[in-house]
CSV table of C-alpha atoms in Angstrom, one decimal:
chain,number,residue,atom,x,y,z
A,1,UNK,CA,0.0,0.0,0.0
A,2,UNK,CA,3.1,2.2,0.1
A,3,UNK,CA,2.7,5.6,-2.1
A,4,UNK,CA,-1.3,4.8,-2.2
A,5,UNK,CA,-2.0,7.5,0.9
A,6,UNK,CA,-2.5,9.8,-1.2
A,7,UNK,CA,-5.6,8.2,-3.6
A,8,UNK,CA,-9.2,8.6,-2.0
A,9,UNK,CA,-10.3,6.1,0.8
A,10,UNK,CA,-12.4,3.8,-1.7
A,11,UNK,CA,-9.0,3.5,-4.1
A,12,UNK,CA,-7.3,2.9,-1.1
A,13,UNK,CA,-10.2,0.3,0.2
A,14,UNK,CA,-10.1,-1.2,-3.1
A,15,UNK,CA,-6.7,-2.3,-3.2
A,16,UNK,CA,-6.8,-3.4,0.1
A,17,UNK,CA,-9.8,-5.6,-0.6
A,18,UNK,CA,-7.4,-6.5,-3.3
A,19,UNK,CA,-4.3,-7.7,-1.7
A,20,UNK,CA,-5.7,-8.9,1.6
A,21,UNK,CA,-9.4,-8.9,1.6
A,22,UNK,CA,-11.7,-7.4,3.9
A,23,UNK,CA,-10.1,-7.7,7.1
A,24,UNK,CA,-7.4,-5.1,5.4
A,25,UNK,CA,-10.0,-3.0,4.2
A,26,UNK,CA,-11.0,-2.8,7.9
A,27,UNK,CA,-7.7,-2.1,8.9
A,28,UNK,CA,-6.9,0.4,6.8
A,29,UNK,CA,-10.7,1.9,7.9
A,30,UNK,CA,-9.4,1.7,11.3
A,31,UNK,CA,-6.8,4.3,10.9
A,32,UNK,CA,-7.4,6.2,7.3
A,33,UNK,CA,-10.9,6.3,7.3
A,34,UNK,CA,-14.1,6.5,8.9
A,35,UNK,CA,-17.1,4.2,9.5
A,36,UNK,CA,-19.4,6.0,6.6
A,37,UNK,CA,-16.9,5.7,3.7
A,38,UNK,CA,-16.4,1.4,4.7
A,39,UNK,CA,-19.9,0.6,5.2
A,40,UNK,CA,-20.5,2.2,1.8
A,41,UNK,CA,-17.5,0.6,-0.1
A,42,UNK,CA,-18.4,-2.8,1.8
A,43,UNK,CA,-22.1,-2.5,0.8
A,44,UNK,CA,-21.6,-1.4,-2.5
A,45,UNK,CA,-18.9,-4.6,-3.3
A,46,UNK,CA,-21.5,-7.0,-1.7
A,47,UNK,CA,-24.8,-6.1,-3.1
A,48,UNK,CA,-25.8,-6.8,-7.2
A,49,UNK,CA,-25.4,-3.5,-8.7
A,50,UNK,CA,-28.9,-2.2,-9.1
A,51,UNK,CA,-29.3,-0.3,-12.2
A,52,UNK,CA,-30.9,3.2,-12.3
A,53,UNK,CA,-30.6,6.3,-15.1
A,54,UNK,CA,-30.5,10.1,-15.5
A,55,UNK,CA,-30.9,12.4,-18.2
A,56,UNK,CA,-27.2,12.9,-19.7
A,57,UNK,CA,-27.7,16.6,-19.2
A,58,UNK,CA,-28.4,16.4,-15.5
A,59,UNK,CA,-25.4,14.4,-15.2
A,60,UNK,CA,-23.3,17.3,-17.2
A,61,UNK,CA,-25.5,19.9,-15.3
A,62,UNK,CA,-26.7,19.8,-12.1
A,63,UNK,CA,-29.7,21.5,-9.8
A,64,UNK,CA,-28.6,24.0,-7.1
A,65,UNK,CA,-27.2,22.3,-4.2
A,66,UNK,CA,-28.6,25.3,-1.9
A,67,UNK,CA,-31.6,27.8,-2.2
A,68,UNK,CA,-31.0,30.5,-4.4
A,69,UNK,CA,-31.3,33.7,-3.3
A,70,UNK,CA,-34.0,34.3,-5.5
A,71,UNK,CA,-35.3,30.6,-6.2
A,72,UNK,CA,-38.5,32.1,-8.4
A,73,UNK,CA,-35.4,33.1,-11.6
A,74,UNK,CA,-34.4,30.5,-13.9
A,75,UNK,CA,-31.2,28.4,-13.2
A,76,UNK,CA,-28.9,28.4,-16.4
A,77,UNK,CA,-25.7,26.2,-16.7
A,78,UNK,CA,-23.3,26.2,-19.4
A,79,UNK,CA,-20.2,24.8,-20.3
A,80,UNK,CA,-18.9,25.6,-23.9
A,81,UNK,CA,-20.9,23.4,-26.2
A,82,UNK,CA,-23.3,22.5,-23.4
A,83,UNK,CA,-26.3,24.2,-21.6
A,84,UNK,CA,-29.4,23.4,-19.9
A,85,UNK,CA,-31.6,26.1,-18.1
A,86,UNK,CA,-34.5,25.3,-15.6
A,87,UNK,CA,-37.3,27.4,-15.6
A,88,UNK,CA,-39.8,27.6,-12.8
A,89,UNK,CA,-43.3,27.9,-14.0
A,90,UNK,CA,-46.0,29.3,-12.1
A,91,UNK,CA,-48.7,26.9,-11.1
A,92,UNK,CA,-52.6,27.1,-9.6
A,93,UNK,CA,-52.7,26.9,-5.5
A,94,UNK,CA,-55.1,27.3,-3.5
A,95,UNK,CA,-54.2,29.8,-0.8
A,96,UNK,CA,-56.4,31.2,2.4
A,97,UNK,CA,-59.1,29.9,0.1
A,98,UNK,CA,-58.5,31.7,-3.1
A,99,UNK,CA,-57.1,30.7,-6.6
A,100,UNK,CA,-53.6,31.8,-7.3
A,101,UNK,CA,-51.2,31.6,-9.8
A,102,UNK,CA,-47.3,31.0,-7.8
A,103,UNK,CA,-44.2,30.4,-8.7
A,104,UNK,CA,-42.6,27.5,-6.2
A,105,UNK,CA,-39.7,28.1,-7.2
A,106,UNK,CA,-36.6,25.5,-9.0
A,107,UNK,CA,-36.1,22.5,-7.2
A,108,UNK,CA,-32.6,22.9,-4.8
A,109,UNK,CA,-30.3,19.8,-2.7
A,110,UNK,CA,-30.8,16.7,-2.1
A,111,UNK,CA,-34.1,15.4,-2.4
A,112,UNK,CA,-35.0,16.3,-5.8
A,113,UNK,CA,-31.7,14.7,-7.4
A,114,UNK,CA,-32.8,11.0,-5.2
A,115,UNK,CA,-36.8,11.7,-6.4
A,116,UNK,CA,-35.7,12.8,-10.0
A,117,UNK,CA,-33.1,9.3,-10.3
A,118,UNK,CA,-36.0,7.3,-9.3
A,119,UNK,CA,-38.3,8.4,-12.1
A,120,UNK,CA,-36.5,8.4,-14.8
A,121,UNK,CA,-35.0,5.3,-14.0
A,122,UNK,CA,-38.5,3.6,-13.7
A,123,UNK,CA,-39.5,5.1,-16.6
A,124,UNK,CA,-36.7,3.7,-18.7
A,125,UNK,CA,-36.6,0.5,-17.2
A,126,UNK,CA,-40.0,-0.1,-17.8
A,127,UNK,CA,-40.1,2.0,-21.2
A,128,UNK,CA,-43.2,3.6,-20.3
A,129,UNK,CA,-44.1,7.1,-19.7
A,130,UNK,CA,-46.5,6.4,-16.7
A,131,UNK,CA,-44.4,6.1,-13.5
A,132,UNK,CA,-46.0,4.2,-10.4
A,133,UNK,CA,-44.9,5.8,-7.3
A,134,UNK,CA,-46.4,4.3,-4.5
A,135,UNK,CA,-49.6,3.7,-2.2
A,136,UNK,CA,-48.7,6.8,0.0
A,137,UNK,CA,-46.0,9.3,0.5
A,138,UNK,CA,-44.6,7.0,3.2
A,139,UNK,CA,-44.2,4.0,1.0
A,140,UNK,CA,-42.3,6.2,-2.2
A,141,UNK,CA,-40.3,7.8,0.2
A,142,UNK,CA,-39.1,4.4,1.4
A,143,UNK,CA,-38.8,3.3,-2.0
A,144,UNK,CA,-36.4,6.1,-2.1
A,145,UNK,CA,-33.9,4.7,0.6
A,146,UNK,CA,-35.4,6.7,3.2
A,147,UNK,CA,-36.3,4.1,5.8
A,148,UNK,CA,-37.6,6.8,9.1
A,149,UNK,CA,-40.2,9.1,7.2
A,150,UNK,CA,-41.2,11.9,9.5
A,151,UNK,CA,-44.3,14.3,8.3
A,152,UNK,CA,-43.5,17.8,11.0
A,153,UNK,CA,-42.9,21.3,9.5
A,154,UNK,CA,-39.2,19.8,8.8
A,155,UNK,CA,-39.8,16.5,8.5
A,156,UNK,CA,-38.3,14.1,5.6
A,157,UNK,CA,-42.0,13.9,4.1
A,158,UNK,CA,-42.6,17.6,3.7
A,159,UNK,CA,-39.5,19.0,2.3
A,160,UNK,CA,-39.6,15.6,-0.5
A,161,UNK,CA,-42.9,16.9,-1.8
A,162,UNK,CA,-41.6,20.2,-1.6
A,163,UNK,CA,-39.2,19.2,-3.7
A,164,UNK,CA,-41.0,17.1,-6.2
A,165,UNK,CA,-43.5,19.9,-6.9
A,166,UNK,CA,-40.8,22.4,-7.8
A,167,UNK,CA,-39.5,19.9,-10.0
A,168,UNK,CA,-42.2,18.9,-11.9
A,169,UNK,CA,-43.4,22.3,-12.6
A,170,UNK,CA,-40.0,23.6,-14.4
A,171,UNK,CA,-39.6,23.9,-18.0
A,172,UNK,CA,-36.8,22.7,-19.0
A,173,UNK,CA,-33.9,23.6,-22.3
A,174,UNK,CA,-31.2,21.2,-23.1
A,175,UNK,CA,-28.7,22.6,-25.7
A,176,UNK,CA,-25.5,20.0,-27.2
A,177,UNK,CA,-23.8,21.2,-29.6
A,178,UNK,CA,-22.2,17.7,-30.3
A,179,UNK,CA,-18.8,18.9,-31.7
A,180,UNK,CA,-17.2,15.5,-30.6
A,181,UNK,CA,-17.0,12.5,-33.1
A,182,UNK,CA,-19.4,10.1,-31.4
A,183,UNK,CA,-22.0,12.9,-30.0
A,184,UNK,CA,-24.8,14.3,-32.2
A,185,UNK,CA,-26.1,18.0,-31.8
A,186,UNK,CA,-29.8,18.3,-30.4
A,187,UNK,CA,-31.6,20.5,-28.4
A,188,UNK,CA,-35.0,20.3,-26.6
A,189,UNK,CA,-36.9,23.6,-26.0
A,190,UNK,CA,-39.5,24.4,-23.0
A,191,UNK,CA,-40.7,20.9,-21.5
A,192,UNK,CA,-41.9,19.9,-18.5
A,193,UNK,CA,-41.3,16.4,-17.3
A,194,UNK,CA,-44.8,16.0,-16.6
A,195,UNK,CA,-47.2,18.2,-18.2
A,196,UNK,CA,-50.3,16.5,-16.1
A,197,UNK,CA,-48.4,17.0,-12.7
A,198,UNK,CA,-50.2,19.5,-10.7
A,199,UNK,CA,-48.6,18.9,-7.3
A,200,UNK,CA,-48.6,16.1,-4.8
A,201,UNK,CA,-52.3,16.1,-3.5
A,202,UNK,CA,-54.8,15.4,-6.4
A,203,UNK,CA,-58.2,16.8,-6.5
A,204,UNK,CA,-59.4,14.6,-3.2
A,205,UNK,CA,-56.8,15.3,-1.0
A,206,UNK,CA,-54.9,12.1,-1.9
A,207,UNK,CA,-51.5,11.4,-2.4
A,208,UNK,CA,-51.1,11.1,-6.1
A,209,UNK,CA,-50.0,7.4,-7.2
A,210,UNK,CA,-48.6,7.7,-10.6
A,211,UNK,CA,-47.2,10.4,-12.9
A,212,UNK,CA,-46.9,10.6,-16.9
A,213,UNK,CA,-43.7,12.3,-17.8
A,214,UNK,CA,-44.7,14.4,-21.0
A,215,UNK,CA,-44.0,12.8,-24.7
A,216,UNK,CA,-41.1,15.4,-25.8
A,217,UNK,CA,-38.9,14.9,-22.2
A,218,UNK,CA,-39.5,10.7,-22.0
A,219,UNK,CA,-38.5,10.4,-25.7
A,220,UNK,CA,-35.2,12.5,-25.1
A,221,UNK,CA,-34.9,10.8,-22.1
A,222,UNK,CA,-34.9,7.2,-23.6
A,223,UNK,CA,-32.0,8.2,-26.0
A,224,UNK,CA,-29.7,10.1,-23.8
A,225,UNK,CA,-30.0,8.3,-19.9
A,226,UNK,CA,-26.9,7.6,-18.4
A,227,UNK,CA,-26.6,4.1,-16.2
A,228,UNK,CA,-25.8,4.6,-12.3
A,229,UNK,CA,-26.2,2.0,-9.2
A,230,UNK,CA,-29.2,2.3,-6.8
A,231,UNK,CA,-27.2,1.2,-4.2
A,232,UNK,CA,-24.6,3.9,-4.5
A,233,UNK,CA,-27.3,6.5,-5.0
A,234,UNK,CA,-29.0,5.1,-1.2
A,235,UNK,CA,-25.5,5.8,-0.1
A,236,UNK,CA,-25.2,9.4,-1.4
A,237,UNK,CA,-28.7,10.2,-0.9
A,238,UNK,CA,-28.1,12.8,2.0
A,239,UNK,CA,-25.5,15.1,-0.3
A,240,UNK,CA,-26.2,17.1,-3.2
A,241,UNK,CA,-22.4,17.4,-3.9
A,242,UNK,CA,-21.8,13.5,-3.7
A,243,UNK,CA,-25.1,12.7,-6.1
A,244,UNK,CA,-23.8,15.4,-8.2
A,245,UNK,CA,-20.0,14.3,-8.3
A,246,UNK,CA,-21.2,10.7,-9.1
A,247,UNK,CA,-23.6,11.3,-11.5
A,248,UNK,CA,-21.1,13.4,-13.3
A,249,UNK,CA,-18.1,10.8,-13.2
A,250,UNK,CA,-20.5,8.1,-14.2
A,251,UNK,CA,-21.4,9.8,-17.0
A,252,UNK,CA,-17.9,11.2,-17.9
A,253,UNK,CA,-15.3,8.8,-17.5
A,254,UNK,CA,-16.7,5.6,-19.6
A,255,UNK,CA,-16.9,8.4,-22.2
A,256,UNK,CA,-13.6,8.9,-22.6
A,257,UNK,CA,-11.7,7.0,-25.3
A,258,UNK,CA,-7.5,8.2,-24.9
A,259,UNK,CA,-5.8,6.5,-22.8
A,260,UNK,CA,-4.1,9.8,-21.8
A,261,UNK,CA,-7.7,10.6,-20.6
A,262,UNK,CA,-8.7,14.5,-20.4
A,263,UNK,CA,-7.9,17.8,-18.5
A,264,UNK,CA,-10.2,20.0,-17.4
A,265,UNK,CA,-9.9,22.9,-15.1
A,266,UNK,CA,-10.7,23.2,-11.3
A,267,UNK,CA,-13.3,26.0,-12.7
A,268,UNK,CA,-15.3,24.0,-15.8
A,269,UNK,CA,-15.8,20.9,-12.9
A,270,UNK,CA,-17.5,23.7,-10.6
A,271,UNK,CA,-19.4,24.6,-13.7
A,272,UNK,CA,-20.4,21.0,-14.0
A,273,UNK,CA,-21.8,20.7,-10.4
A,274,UNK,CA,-23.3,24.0,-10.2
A,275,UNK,CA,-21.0,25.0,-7.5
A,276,UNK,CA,-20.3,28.9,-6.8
A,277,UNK,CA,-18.0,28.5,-3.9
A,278,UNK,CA,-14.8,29.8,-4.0
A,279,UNK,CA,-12.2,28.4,-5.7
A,280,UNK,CA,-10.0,27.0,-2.7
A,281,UNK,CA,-13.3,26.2,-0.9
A,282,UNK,CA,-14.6,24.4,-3.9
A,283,UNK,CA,-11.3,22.0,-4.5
A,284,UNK,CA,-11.5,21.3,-0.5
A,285,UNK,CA,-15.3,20.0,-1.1
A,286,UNK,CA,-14.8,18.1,-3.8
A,287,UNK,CA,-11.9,16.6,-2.4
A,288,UNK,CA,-13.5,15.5,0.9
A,289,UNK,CA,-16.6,14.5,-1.4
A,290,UNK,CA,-14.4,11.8,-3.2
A,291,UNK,CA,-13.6,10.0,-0.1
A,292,UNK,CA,-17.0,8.6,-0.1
A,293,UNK,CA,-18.0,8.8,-3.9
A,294,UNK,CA,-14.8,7.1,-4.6
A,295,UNK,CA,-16.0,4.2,-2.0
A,296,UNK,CA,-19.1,3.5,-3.9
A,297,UNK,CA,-17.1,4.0,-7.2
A,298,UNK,CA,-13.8,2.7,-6.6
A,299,UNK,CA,-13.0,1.9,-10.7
A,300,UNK,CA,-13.3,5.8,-11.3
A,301,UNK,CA,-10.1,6.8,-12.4
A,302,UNK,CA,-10.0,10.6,-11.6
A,303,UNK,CA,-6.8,12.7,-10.6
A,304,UNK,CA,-7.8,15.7,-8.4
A,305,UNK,CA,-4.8,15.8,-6.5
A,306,UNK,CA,-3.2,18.9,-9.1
A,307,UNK,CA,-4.1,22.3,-10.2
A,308,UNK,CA,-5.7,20.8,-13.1
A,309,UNK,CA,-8.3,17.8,-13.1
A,310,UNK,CA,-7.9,14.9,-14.9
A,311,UNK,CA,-10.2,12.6,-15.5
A,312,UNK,CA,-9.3,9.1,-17.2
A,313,UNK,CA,-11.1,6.1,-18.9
A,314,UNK,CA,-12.7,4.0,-16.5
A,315,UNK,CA,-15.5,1.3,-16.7
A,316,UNK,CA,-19.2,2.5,-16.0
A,317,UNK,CA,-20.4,2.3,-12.4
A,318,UNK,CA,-22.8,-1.2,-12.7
A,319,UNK,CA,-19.6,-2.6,-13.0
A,320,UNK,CA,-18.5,-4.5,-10.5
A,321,UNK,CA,-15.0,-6.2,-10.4
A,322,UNK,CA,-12.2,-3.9,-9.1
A,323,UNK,CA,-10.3,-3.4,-12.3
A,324,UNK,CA,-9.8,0.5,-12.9
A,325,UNK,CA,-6.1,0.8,-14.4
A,326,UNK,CA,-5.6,2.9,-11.1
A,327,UNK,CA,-6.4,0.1,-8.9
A,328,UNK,CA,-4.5,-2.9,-10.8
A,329,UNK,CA,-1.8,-3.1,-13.6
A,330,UNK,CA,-2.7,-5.1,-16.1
A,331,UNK,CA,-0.6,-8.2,-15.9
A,332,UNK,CA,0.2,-7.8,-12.3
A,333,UNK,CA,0.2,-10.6,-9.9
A,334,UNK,CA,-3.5,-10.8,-8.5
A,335,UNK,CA,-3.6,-12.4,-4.9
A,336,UNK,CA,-6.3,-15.5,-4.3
A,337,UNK,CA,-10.2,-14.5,-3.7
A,338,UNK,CA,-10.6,-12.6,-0.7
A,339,UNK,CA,-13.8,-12.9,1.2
A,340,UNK,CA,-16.5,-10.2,1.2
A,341,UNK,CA,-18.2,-8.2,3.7
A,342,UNK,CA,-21.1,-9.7,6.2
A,343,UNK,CA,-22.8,-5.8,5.8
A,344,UNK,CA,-25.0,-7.3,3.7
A,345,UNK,CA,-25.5,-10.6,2.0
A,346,UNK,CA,-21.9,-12.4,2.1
A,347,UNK,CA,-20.7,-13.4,-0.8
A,348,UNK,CA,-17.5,-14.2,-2.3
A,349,UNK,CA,-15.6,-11.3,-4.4
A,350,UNK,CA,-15.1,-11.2,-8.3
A,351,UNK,CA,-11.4,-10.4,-9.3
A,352,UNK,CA,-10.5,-9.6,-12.6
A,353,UNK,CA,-10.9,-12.4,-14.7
A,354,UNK,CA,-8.0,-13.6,-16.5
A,355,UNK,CA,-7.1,-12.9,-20.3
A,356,UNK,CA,-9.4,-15.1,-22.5
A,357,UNK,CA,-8.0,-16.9,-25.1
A,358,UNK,CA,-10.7,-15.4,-27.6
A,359,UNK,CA,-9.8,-11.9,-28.4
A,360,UNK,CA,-11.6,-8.9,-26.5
A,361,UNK,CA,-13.2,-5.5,-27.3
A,362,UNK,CA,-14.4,-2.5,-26.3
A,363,UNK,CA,-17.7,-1.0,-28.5
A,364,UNK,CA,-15.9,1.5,-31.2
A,365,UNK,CA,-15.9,4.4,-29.5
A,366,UNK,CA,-16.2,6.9,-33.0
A,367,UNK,CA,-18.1,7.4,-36.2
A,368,UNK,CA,-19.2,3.9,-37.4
A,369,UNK,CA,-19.2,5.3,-40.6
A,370,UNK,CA,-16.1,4.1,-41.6
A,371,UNK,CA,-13.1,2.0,-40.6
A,372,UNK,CA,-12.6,-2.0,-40.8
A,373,UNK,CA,-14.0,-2.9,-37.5
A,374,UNK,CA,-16.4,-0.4,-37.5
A,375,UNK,CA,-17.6,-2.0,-41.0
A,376,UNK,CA,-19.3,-4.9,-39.3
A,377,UNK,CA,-21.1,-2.5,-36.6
A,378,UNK,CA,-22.1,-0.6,-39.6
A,379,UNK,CA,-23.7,-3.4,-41.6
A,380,UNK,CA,-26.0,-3.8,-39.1
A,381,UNK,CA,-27.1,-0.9,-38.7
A,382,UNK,CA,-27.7,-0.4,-42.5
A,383,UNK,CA,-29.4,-3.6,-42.7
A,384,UNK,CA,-31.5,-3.4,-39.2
A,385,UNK,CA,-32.3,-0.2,-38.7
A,386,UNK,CA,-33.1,2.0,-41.6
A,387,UNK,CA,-33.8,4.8,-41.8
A,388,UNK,CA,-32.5,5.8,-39.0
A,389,UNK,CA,-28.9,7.4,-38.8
A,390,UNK,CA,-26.0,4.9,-37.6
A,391,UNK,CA,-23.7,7.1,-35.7
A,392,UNK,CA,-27.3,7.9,-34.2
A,393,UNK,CA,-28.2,4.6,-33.1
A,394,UNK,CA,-24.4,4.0,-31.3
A,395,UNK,CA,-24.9,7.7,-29.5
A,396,UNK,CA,-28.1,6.4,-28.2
A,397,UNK,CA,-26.3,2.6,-27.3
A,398,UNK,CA,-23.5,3.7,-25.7
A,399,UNK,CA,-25.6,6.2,-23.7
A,400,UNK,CA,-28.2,3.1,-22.6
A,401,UNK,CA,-25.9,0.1,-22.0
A,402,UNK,CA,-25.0,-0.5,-18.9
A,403,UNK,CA,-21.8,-2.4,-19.6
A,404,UNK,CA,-20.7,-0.1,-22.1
A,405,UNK,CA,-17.2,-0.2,-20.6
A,406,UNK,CA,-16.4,-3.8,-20.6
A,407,UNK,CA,-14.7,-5.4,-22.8
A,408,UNK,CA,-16.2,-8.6,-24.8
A,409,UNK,CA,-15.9,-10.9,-27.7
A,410,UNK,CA,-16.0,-9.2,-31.0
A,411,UNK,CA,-19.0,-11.9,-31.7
A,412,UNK,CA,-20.7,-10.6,-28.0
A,413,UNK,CA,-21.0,-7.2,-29.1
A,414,UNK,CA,-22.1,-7.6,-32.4
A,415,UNK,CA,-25.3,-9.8,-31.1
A,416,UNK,CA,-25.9,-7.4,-28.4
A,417,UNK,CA,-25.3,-4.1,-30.9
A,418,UNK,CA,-27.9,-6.3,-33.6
A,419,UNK,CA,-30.2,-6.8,-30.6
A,420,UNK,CA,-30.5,-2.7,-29.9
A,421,UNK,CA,-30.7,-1.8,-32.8
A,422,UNK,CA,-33.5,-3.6,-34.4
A,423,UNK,CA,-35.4,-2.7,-30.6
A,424,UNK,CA,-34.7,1.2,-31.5
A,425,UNK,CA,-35.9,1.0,-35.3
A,426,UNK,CA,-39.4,-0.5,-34.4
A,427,UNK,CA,-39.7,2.3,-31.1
A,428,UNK,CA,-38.7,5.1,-33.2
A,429,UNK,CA,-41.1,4.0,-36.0
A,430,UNK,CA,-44.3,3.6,-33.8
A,431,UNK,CA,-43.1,6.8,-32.3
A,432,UNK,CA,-43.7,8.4,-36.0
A,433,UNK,CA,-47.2,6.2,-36.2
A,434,UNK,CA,-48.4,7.9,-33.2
């Protein structure tokens, strides 16, 4: 473990787990870290990854992590070729009696980033625009992670719904201007998630059971949702900064296709996560904040030890063997299968599996439109899913897959790649039918 003091805890737990299983994890947790960063790393290693999605551009972009000081303007983020601008509507109340038309304001910390994973990621697991929520407030709410649901002026109940009705009733504007070779321009103009959403209570006083995100936002959705893991999301729930620093990394770092990785600046990531601290405040969060994220996503491979940030190619989070190029060399010795955590159910650990004799891959990361590999991936595309663009349909796979980032047989991806493709030709075309 010599010279590794310096990587986050969950690099350093990772390795551990690595070399000596998890009584060194615990040791090392004994004097490096604390008891919230190894029961996450622990829980995360033990449990199946759960999968769960968010809009790319809340991953790029994120909500306000505090209340503004005016919370009625519109939030606008933008980074270069990316922006995304929340708009708070005004919707009809009922207040001392009388019919008004109020602003609530755009949705700010924690809550609404757990409630807003949750129902995109039901509605794309499901591929439905109708999202079930629950019998009661009390039962979503613990469907949500949150397992003590208190209903006071303050409690967990009240500042959720809060929450959720500020979100619903923004318009939202996505803008990409797509200037990389595997991303395609698009931009959506004045949605609302749910354009039937008109609070928490329905007409009778009831808690409403079900929402149906609008047409425009679950169709942009569907093609641009990034994959994350419930079960890290349950142990960032409490954080906007750690959701936030997650969400981005997961949707960054399998992205990225140079081995050399990227550089960004202290001041674009702040842009990214919404963050107007100071600059010497702002590295000190995010620093602290990658103790814990980096426990629930040891294989992201990020540098912010510098004046620069640099962020390198890493698998995607539903991934669960510990083989980030940070955590093992490839070729290195690996030590014998250590034994997992008794957290949560015990069972043994996955290391990296050994080189297959049948040549591996990783999905072409560019234009499919040309090259000899890329020919086969091509084919298909020409064949299964005309009309519809090629380069469009990969965007819109590599977005969706969850194991984007491993590697497989040549064969593998090409049944897999078939298998989407023909799926997204027959949606898109009863989506032009409708």
């Amino acid at each position: 473990m010599n010279g590794d003091q310096h990587k986050p805890l969950g690099h350093q737990y990772a390795l551990a787990m690595l070399d000596g299983g998890e009584a060194r994890v615990r040791q090392l947790a004994s004097s490096a870290g604390s008891q919230l960063t190894l029961d996450a790393f622990l829980r995360v290693q033990d449990e199946e990854p759960v999968p769960a999605f968010l809009h790319s551009a809340l991953c790029a972009m994120s909500l306000p992590t505090k209340r503004p000081k005016d919370d009625t303007l519109p939030i606008v983020r933008e980074d270069g070729k990316y922006a995304l601008a929340i708009n708070p509507r005004p919707v009809l109340q009922n207040v001392d009696g009388k019919s008004v038309m109020r602003s609530l304001g755009v949705p700010y910390g924690a809550y609404p980033r757990v409630a807003l994973i949750y129902l995109l990621s039901q509605a794309v697991m499901n591929r439905s625009r109708d999202v079930y929520l629950g019998r009661n407030f009390t039962e979503w709410m613990r469907r949500l992670g949150y397992q003590t649901v208190s209903y006071g002026p303050r409690g967990t109940a009240n500042l959720m719904r809060e929450q959720v009705d500020r979100l619903l009733a923004c318009e939202w504007q996505i803008r990409w201007d797509g200037t990389e070779a595997d991303d395609n321009a698009f931009a959506v103009r004045d949605v609302k998630i749910s354009n039937e959403y008109a609070g928490s209570l329905d007409r009778n006083g009831a808690f409403a059971r079900e929402i149906r995100m609008s047409e425009a936002f679950y169709s942009h959705l569907i093609d641009h949702a990034v994959p994350l893991n419930e079960v890290a999301i349950r142990e960032l729930k409490g954080t906007p900064t750690a959701l936030d620093l997650y969400t981005y990394l997961a949707y960054r770092l399998p992205r990225i296709s140079s081995e050399k990785g990227q550089v960004i600046s202290w001041d674009q990531l702040a842009k990214h996560l919404g963050n107007e601290a100071d600059n010497k405040r702002f590295r000190q969060t995010v620093r602290e904040t990658m103790q814990i994220v980096s426990a629930v996503y040891p294989n992201a491979n990020v540098d912010l030890s510098g004046r620069k940030v640099i962020l390198h190619p890493s698998p995607a989070p539903l991934e669960r063997k510990l083989v980030g190029a940070h955590l093992r060399l490839v070729g290195a010795a690996s030590t014998e299968t250590a034994p997992r955590s008794s957290v949560k159910k015990p069972v043994r650990m996955t290391l990296p599996a050994p080189v297959a004799a049948e040549p591996r891959y990783f999905f072409p990361s560019g234009t499919l439109a040309y090259g000899q590999r890329e020919s086969a991936f091509r084919q298909i595309g020409l064949d299964k899913g005309r009309p519809w663009a090629v380069d469009d349909m990969a965007h819109a796979f590599r977005q969706g897959f969850p194991d984007i980032g491993r590697s497989r047989p040549e064969a593998e991806w090409l049944r897999v790649w078939e298998a989407f493709v023909v799926k997204y030709a027959a949606r898109r075309a009863n989506r032009n039918e409708e």
